[in-house]
Amino acid sequence: MEPELATIAPAPSDRVAVPKTVLMCRPDFFTVSYRINPWMHPEHPTSTQTAVAQWETLHAAYLRLGYDVHLVDPIDGLNDMVYAANGGFTLDGTAYGARFTYEQRAPEGPAYMAWLEQAGFEVHVPQHVNEGEGDFLVSGDVILAGHGFRTTLESHDELRSIFGREVVSLRLVDPSFYHLDTAIAILDDENVAYLPKAFDDASRIELERRYPDAVLVSDEDAAVLGLNSFGDGRSMVIASRALGFERDLRARGYETIGVDLSELLLGGGGVKCCTLELRR
Ligand code: ARG
């Protein structure tokens, strides 16, 4: 099957793009052979070739937006290494390494740390289980941190002590939205979009208090991992099937770029999962 080309739907906007530097990993060894989230069905076939072709459209979209895109070499046998967001968390030239929940992904931790080290980051080897930017998102001056399925609350303390920033812990309760980046999208320093039902009551109240003007997405958009998106404050790269989310973003003056990552959705990941932001 031919992958859909990324489509650009320009919206009138005076929003300003912040230059982005990201790390990605080509899905040369992508397949679904085990099940560690509800999206994964090892009994169903997957195509590595389609995954690579779709990933190329995301890579091309980032280049077109002027992002500085770095690549880490994929490792044979690490099916999920394409989901680079889980490879660590970076801020102010410092990296907090990932320590994975499931043994199938454990070797990715050191592989990403080695890459970050050679790229000049001061790397902190994690004491506690955490899945990097899958569960840690920067929103202005604070770090939003998920827990409940993968990343542990203990790692939130570790994060706090390494970066000296305010860390807001948010509890995820819906197994389909098991990483924070499947339940919240960062639109820019002030704005987010999220799926209310993915959080426990206390976390939802905290989100309502901090972001009274947030975009709340529908179940339909969340079900194609619409929230799993990445942008620079002006443009948002999102799942092409998240049509309601696309409309809401455009109404708020963001440019939207839809990409079809349906093959990578079979592993339970989308746009943001394939993207680790590098912050120096
Ligand atoms: N199969 C991978 C896992 O379950 C998907 C990771 C998706 N990544 C993300 N940042 N949400 O770990």
mmCIF file of C-alpha atoms and ligand atoms in Angstrom:
data_model
loop_
_atom_site.group_PDB
_atom_site.id
_atom_site.type_symbol
_atom_site.label_atom_id
_atom_site.label_comp_id
_atom_site.label_asym_id
_atom_site.label_seq_id
_atom_site.Cartn_x
_atom_site.Cartn_y
_atom_site.Cartn_z
ATOM 1 C CA MET A 1 0.000 0.000 0.000
ATOM 2 C CA GLU A 2 1.250 3.463 -0.929
ATOM 3 C CA PRO A 3 1.619 5.705 2.099
ATOM 4 C CA GLU A 4 -0.382 8.915 2.011
ATOM 5 C CA LEU A 5 1.752 11.972 1.535
ATOM 6 C CA ALA A 6 1.755 14.480 4.344
ATOM 7 C CA THR A 7 -0.860 17.116 3.617
ATOM 8 C CA ILE A 8 -0.517 20.732 4.604
ATOM 9 C CA ALA A 9 -3.617 22.677 5.527
ATOM 10 C CA PRO A 10 -2.488 26.248 6.030
ATOM 11 C CA ALA A 11 -4.401 28.389 8.496
ATOM 12 C CA PRO A 12 -4.111 32.145 8.786
ATOM 13 C CA SER A 13 -1.933 32.709 11.776
ATOM 14 C CA ASP A 14 0.460 35.011 13.474
ATOM 15 C CA ARG A 15 1.721 32.215 15.674
ATOM 16 C CA VAL A 16 5.494 32.009 15.758
ATOM 17 C CA ALA A 17 7.487 28.806 15.303
ATOM 18 C CA VAL A 18 10.202 27.953 17.831
ATOM 19 C CA PRO A 19 13.108 26.074 16.158
ATOM 20 C CA LYS A 20 13.053 22.381 17.041
ATOM 21 C CA THR A 21 15.775 19.750 17.287
ATOM 22 C CA VAL A 22 14.624 16.143 17.446
ATOM 23 C CA LEU A 23 15.922 12.595 17.473
ATOM 24 C CA MET A 24 14.224 9.872 15.442
ATOM 25 C CA CYS A 25 14.841 6.178 14.722
ATOM 26 C CA ARG A 26 13.965 4.595 11.372
ATOM 27 C CA PRO A 27 11.691 1.559 11.933
ATOM 28 C CA ASP A 28 13.916 -0.872 10.016
ATOM 29 C CA PHE A 29 13.177 -3.622 12.554
ATOM 30 C CA PHE A 30 9.596 -2.676 13.396
ATOM 31 C CA THR A 31 7.153 -5.524 13.917
ATOM 32 C CA VAL A 32 4.623 -6.541 16.562
ATOM 33 C CA SER A 33 5.700 -9.818 18.147
ATOM 34 C CA TYR A 34 4.678 -9.242 21.785
ATOM 35 C CA ARG A 35 1.911 -7.356 23.550
ATOM 36 C CA ILE A 36 2.706 -4.661 26.109
ATOM 37 C CA ASN A 37 -0.195 -2.319 25.368
ATOM 38 C CA PRO A 38 -3.789 -2.887 24.183
ATOM 39 C CA TRP A 39 -3.058 -1.634 20.659
ATOM 40 C CA MET A 40 -0.617 -4.471 19.963
ATOM 41 C CA HIS A 41 -1.878 -7.734 18.399
ATOM 42 C CA PRO A 42 1.039 -10.037 17.588
ATOM 43 C CA GLU A 43 -1.410 -12.387 15.863
ATOM 44 C CA HIS A 44 -2.063 -9.731 13.188
ATOM 45 C CA PRO A 45 0.477 -9.166 10.404
ATOM 46 C CA THR A 46 2.454 -5.941 10.157
ATOM 47 C CA SER A 47 4.592 -4.575 7.346
ATOM 48 C CA THR A 48 8.012 -3.186 8.169
ATOM 49 C CA GLN A 49 8.135 -1.715 4.674
ATOM 50 C CA THR A 50 4.902 0.223 5.167
ATOM 51 C CA ALA A 51 6.076 1.374 8.588
ATOM 52 C CA VAL A 52 9.300 2.711 7.061
ATOM 53 C CA ALA A 53 7.454 4.441 4.205
ATOM 54 C CA GLN A 54 5.018 6.115 6.601
ATOM 55 C CA TRP A 55 7.818 7.091 8.975
ATOM 56 C CA GLU A 56 9.576 8.714 5.980
ATOM 57 C CA THR A 57 6.595 11.039 5.532
ATOM 58 C CA LEU A 58 6.938 12.172 9.150
ATOM 59 C CA HIS A 59 10.671 12.636 8.734
ATOM 60 C CA ALA A 60 10.070 14.658 5.532
ATOM 61 C CA ALA A 61 7.418 16.797 7.241
ATOM 62 C CA TYR A 62 9.876 17.705 9.996
ATOM 63 C CA LEU A 63 12.588 18.591 7.491
ATOM 64 C CA ARG A 64 10.132 20.752 5.586
ATOM 65 C CA LEU A 65 9.307 22.582 8.814
ATOM 66 C CA GLY A 66 13.015 23.281 9.197
ATOM 67 C CA TYR A 67 13.578 21.032 12.202
ATOM 68 C CA ASP A 68 17.082 19.847 12.938
ATOM 69 C CA VAL A 69 16.500 16.086 12.747
ATOM 70 C CA HIS A 70 19.032 13.609 14.145
ATOM 71 C CA LEU A 71 18.888 9.848 13.709
ATOM 72 C CA VAL A 72 19.889 7.037 16.029
ATOM 73 C CA ASP A 73 20.731 3.676 14.432
ATOM 74 C CA PRO A 74 17.954 1.094 14.814
ATOM 75 C CA ILE A 75 18.985 -2.197 16.461
ATOM 76 C CA ASP A 76 17.889 -5.581 15.124
ATOM 77 C CA GLY A 77 15.493 -7.243 17.553
ATOM 78 C CA LEU A 78 14.325 -4.013 19.189
ATOM 79 C CA ASN A 79 10.903 -3.782 17.478
ATOM 80 C CA ASP A 80 9.813 -0.697 19.370
ATOM 81 C CA MET A 81 12.958 1.402 19.035
ATOM 82 C CA VAL A 82 11.167 3.590 16.462
ATOM 83 C CA TYR A 83 9.261 5.131 19.393
ATOM 84 C CA ALA A 84 12.137 7.466 20.200
ATOM 85 C CA ALA A 85 10.132 9.526 22.686
ATOM 86 C CA ASN A 86 10.633 6.712 25.163
ATOM 87 C CA GLY A 87 14.405 6.827 24.809
ATOM 88 C CA GLY A 88 14.972 9.551 27.405
ATOM 89 C CA PHE A 89 14.187 13.110 28.415
ATOM 90 C CA THR A 90 16.355 16.170 27.711
ATOM 91 C CA LEU A 91 16.373 19.717 29.016
ATOM 92 C CA ASP A 92 19.090 22.383 29.372
ATOM 93 C CA GLY A 93 21.762 20.141 27.843
ATOM 94 C CA THR A 94 21.076 17.414 30.395
ATOM 95 C CA ALA A 95 19.526 14.024 29.662
ATOM 96 C CA TYR A 96 17.676 11.734 32.053
ATOM 97 C CA GLY A 97 17.949 8.215 30.669
ATOM 98 C CA ALA A 98 15.035 5.826 30.296
ATOM 99 C CA ARG A 99 14.546 2.647 32.267
ATOM 100 C CA PHE A 100 11.861 0.556 30.641
ATOM 101 C CA THR A 101 8.974 -1.254 32.328
ATOM 102 C CA TYR A 102 9.116 -4.303 30.056
ATOM 103 C CA GLU A 103 12.207 -6.381 29.400
ATOM 104 C CA GLN A 104 11.513 -6.417 25.649
ATOM 105 C CA ARG A 105 12.455 -2.746 25.491
ATOM 106 C CA ALA A 106 15.087 -2.657 28.251
ATOM 107 C CA PRO A 107 18.146 -2.553 25.909
ATOM 108 C CA GLU A 108 16.834 0.660 24.349
ATOM 109 C CA GLY A 109 17.689 2.529 27.562
ATOM 110 C CA PRO A 110 21.495 2.208 27.235
ATOM 111 C CA ALA A 111 21.339 2.558 23.432
ATOM 112 C CA TYR A 112 19.642 5.951 23.648
ATOM 113 C CA MET A 113 21.875 7.024 26.551
ATOM 114 C CA ALA A 114 24.960 6.245 24.467
ATOM 115 C CA TRP A 115 23.608 8.350 21.615
ATOM 116 C CA LEU A 116 22.763 11.268 23.936
ATOM 117 C CA GLU A 117 26.197 11.084 25.538
ATOM 118 C CA GLN A 118 28.062 11.261 22.202
ATOM 119 C CA ALA A 119 25.772 14.152 21.198
ATOM 120 C CA GLY A 120 27.135 16.099 24.155
ATOM 121 C CA PHE A 121 24.385 15.729 26.747
ATOM 122 C CA GLU A 122 25.257 15.280 30.403
ATOM 123 C CA VAL A 123 23.521 11.937 30.894
ATOM 124 C CA HIS A 124 21.983 10.836 34.203
ATOM 125 C CA VAL A 125 21.574 7.083 34.460
ATOM 126 C CA PRO A 126 18.073 6.504 35.903
ATOM 127 C CA GLN A 127 17.530 4.811 39.258
ATOM 128 C CA HIS A 128 13.798 4.475 38.716
ATOM 129 C CA VAL A 129 11.591 3.098 35.977
ATOM 130 C CA ASN A 130 10.595 5.804 33.504
ATOM 131 C CA GLU A 131 9.844 5.857 29.778
ATOM 132 C CA GLY A 132 11.291 9.237 28.927
ATOM 133 C CA GLU A 133 9.353 11.768 26.975
ATOM 134 C CA GLY A 134 6.542 9.286 26.550
ATOM 135 C CA ASP A 135 5.596 10.348 30.077
ATOM 136 C CA PHE A 136 7.461 13.645 30.580
ATOM 137 C CA LEU A 137 6.315 16.712 28.667
ATOM 138 C CA VAL A 138 7.602 20.265 28.941
ATOM 139 C CA SER A 139 4.846 22.880 29.225
ATOM 140 C CA GLY A 140 6.337 26.346 29.644
ATOM 141 C CA ASP A 141 8.319 26.287 32.891
ATOM 142 C CA VAL A 142 6.903 23.040 34.243
ATOM 143 C CA ILE A 143 7.318 19.378 33.457
ATOM 144 C CA LEU A 144 4.089 17.383 33.216
ATOM 145 C CA ALA A 145 4.812 13.814 34.317
ATOM 146 C CA GLY A 146 2.587 10.793 33.808
ATOM 147 C CA HIS A 147 2.393 7.677 35.966
ATOM 148 C CA GLY A 148 0.023 4.771 36.414
ATOM 149 C CA PHE A 149 1.096 2.350 33.687
ATOM 150 C CA ARG A 150 4.800 2.713 32.905
ATOM 151 C CA THR A 151 6.684 5.576 34.518
ATOM 152 C CA THR A 152 6.872 5.429 38.333
ATOM 153 C CA LEU A 153 6.145 8.241 40.782
ATOM 154 C CA GLU A 154 9.661 7.735 42.206
ATOM 155 C CA SER A 155 11.101 8.786 38.875
ATOM 156 C CA HIS A 156 9.181 12.069 39.132
ATOM 157 C CA ASP A 157 11.278 12.877 42.229
ATOM 158 C CA GLU A 158 14.427 11.914 40.359
ATOM 159 C CA LEU A 159 13.388 14.228 37.520
ATOM 160 C CA ARG A 160 12.739 17.045 39.990
ATOM 161 C CA SER A 161 16.146 16.684 41.598
ATOM 162 C CA ILE A 162 18.024 16.532 38.272
ATOM 163 C CA PHE A 163 16.347 19.467 36.544
ATOM 164 C CA GLY A 164 15.220 21.653 39.473
ATOM 165 C CA ARG A 165 11.918 22.362 37.757
ATOM 166 C CA GLU A 166 8.378 22.071 38.991
ATOM 167 C CA VAL A 167 7.126 18.572 38.150
ATOM 168 C CA VAL A 168 3.349 18.056 37.993
ATOM 169 C CA SER A 169 2.399 14.405 38.472
ATOM 170 C CA LEU A 170 -0.641 13.237 36.508
ATOM 171 C CA ARG A 171 -2.181 9.811 36.941
ATOM 172 C CA LEU A 172 -3.251 7.908 33.822
ATOM 173 C CA VAL A 173 -6.170 5.501 34.254
ATOM 174 C CA ASP A 174 -7.141 4.254 30.771
ATOM 175 C CA PRO A 175 -4.914 1.408 29.510
ATOM 176 C CA SER A 176 -5.285 2.560 25.886
ATOM 177 C CA PHE A 177 -3.651 5.869 26.861
ATOM 178 C CA TYR A 178 -0.789 4.402 28.825
ATOM 179 C CA HIS A 179 1.801 7.094 28.131
ATOM 180 C CA LEU A 180 1.207 10.783 28.874
ATOM 181 C CA ASP A 181 1.962 11.685 25.253
ATOM 182 C CA THR A 182 -1.068 9.659 24.136
ATOM 183 C CA ALA A 183 -3.344 11.673 26.447
ATOM 184 C CA ILE A 184 -1.969 15.244 26.240
ATOM 185 C CA ALA A 185 -0.544 17.274 23.368
ATOM 186 C CA ILE A 186 1.650 20.293 23.998
ATOM 187 C CA LEU A 187 0.621 23.027 21.546
ATOM 188 C CA ASP A 188 3.033 25.718 22.781
ATOM 189 C CA ASP A 189 4.316 27.152 26.067
ATOM 190 C CA GLU A 190 0.835 27.981 27.357
ATOM 191 C CA ASN A 191 -1.543 25.686 25.528
ATOM 192 C CA VAL A 192 -2.354 21.983 25.637
ATOM 193 C CA ALA A 193 -4.964 19.577 24.324
ATOM 194 C CA TYR A 194 -6.016 16.506 26.282
ATOM 195 C CA LEU A 195 -8.441 13.639 26.719
ATOM 196 C CA PRO A 196 -10.154 14.165 30.106
ATOM 197 C CA LYS A 197 -11.167 10.521 30.623
ATOM 198 C CA ALA A 198 -7.541 9.386 30.450
ATOM 199 C CA PHE A 199 -6.857 10.920 33.899
ATOM 200 C CA ASP A 200 -7.984 10.312 37.462
ATOM 201 C CA ASP A 201 -10.174 12.957 39.128
ATOM 202 C CA ALA A 202 -7.365 14.786 40.928
ATOM 203 C CA SER A 203 -5.258 15.035 37.756
ATOM 204 C CA ARG A 204 -8.220 16.228 35.713
ATOM 205 C CA ILE A 205 -8.934 18.962 38.267
ATOM 206 C CA GLU A 206 -5.282 20.002 38.136
ATOM 207 C CA LEU A 207 -5.396 20.168 34.330
ATOM 208 C CA GLU A 208 -8.604 22.220 34.407
ATOM 209 C CA ARG A 209 -7.010 24.647 36.856
ATOM 210 C CA ARG A 210 -3.793 25.066 34.881
ATOM 211 C CA TYR A 211 -5.306 25.064 31.405
ATOM 212 C CA PRO A 212 -8.840 26.492 31.536
ATOM 213 C CA ASP A 213 -8.679 27.121 27.782
ATOM 214 C CA ALA A 214 -7.378 23.676 26.744
ATOM 215 C CA VAL A 215 -8.585 21.862 23.651
ATOM 216 C CA LEU A 216 -10.527 18.789 24.809
ATOM 217 C CA VAL A 217 -10.456 16.053 22.194
ATOM 218 C CA SER A 218 -13.158 13.552 21.313
ATOM 219 C CA ASP A 219 -12.919 9.801 21.832
ATOM 220 C CA GLU A 220 -12.768 9.392 18.040
ATOM 221 C CA ASP A 221 -9.718 11.619 17.692
ATOM 222 C CA ALA A 222 -8.055 10.040 20.710
ATOM 223 C CA ALA A 223 -8.718 6.573 19.263
ATOM 224 C CA VAL A 224 -6.404 7.301 16.308
ATOM 225 C CA LEU A 225 -3.817 8.715 18.751
ATOM 226 C CA GLY A 226 -4.608 12.224 17.538
ATOM 227 C CA LEU A 227 -3.108 13.699 20.692
ATOM 228 C CA ASN A 228 0.166 11.976 19.984
ATOM 229 C CA SER A 229 1.337 14.962 18.013
ATOM 230 C CA PHE A 230 4.280 17.329 17.838
ATOM 231 C CA GLY A 231 4.677 20.942 16.872
ATOM 232 C CA ASP A 232 6.701 24.119 17.131
ATOM 233 C CA GLY A 233 4.086 26.579 18.374
ATOM 234 C CA ARG A 234 2.997 27.442 14.859
ATOM 235 C CA SER A 235 2.514 24.096 13.109
ATOM 236 C CA MET A 236 1.278 20.845 14.595
ATOM 237 C CA VAL A 237 2.067 17.515 12.974
ATOM 238 C CA ILE A 238 -0.837 15.206 13.775
ATOM 239 C CA ALA A 239 -2.465 11.922 12.749
ATOM 240 C CA SER A 240 -4.230 12.612 9.436
ATOM 241 C CA ARG A 241 -7.305 10.754 10.701
ATOM 242 C CA ALA A 242 -7.800 13.071 13.701
ATOM 243 C CA LEU A 243 -10.190 15.359 11.823
ATOM 244 C CA GLY A 244 -11.940 16.990 14.782
ATOM 245 C CA PHE A 245 -8.628 17.781 16.432
ATOM 246 C CA GLU A 246 -7.357 19.209 13.149
ATOM 247 C CA ARG A 247 -10.402 21.513 12.950
ATOM 248 C CA ASP A 248 -9.954 22.697 16.534
ATOM 249 C CA LEU A 249 -6.268 23.427 15.997
ATOM 250 C CA ARG A 250 -6.914 25.367 12.811
ATOM 251 C CA ALA A 251 -9.666 27.361 14.513
ATOM 252 C CA ARG A 252 -7.039 28.443 17.018
ATOM 253 C CA GLY A 253 -4.634 29.517 14.323
ATOM 254 C CA TYR A 254 -2.243 26.560 14.214
ATOM 255 C CA GLU A 255 -1.166 25.146 10.892
ATOM 256 C CA THR A 256 -1.834 21.407 10.802
ATOM 257 C CA ILE A 257 0.129 18.785 8.921
ATOM 258 C CA GLY A 258 -1.526 15.392 8.796
ATOM 259 C CA VAL A 259 0.552 12.247 8.457
ATOM 260 C CA ASP A 260 -0.643 8.665 8.191
ATOM 261 C CA LEU A 261 1.262 6.446 10.639
ATOM 262 C CA SER A 262 -1.401 3.709 10.707
ATOM 263 C CA GLU A 263 1.214 0.936 10.598
ATOM 264 C CA LEU A 264 3.020 2.313 13.636
ATOM 265 C CA LEU A 265 -0.345 2.627 15.388
ATOM 266 C CA LEU A 266 -0.347 -1.195 15.403
ATOM 267 C CA GLY A 267 2.478 -0.938 17.929
ATOM 268 C CA GLY A 268 0.534 1.628 19.931
ATOM 269 C CA GLY A 269 2.387 4.749 18.836
ATOM 270 C CA GLY A 270 2.029 7.792 16.622
ATOM 271 C CA VAL A 271 3.729 11.052 15.692
ATOM 272 C CA LYS A 272 4.966 12.088 19.126
ATOM 273 C CA CYS A 273 6.089 8.585 20.037
ATOM 274 C CA CYS A 274 8.464 8.698 17.058
ATOM 275 C CA THR A 275 9.976 11.977 18.269
ATOM 276 C CA LEU A 276 12.426 12.719 21.080
ATOM 277 C CA GLU A 277 12.993 16.431 21.494
ATOM 278 C CA LEU A 278 16.589 17.500 22.101
ATOM 279 C CA ARG A 279 16.780 20.604 24.306
ATOM 280 C CA ARG A 280 20.238 22.091 24.831
HETATM 281 N N1 ARG B 1 4.919 -0.562 21.671
HETATM 282 C C1 ARG B 1 5.450 0.559 22.390
HETATM 283 C C2 ARG B 1 5.249 0.341 23.888
HETATM 284 O O1 ARG B 1 4.237 -0.177 24.280
HETATM 285 C C3 ARG B 1 4.798 1.835 21.952
HETATM 286 C C4 ARG B 1 5.390 3.068 22.576
HETATM 287 C C5 ARG B 1 4.670 4.339 22.228
HETATM 288 N N2 ARG B 1 5.399 5.454 22.641
HETATM 289 C C6 ARG B 1 4.906 6.568 23.216
HETATM 290 N N3 ARG B 1 5.713 7.556 23.459
HETATM 291 N N4 ARG B 1 3.655 6.646 23.559
HETATM 292 O O2 ARG B 1 6.094 0.661 24.680
#
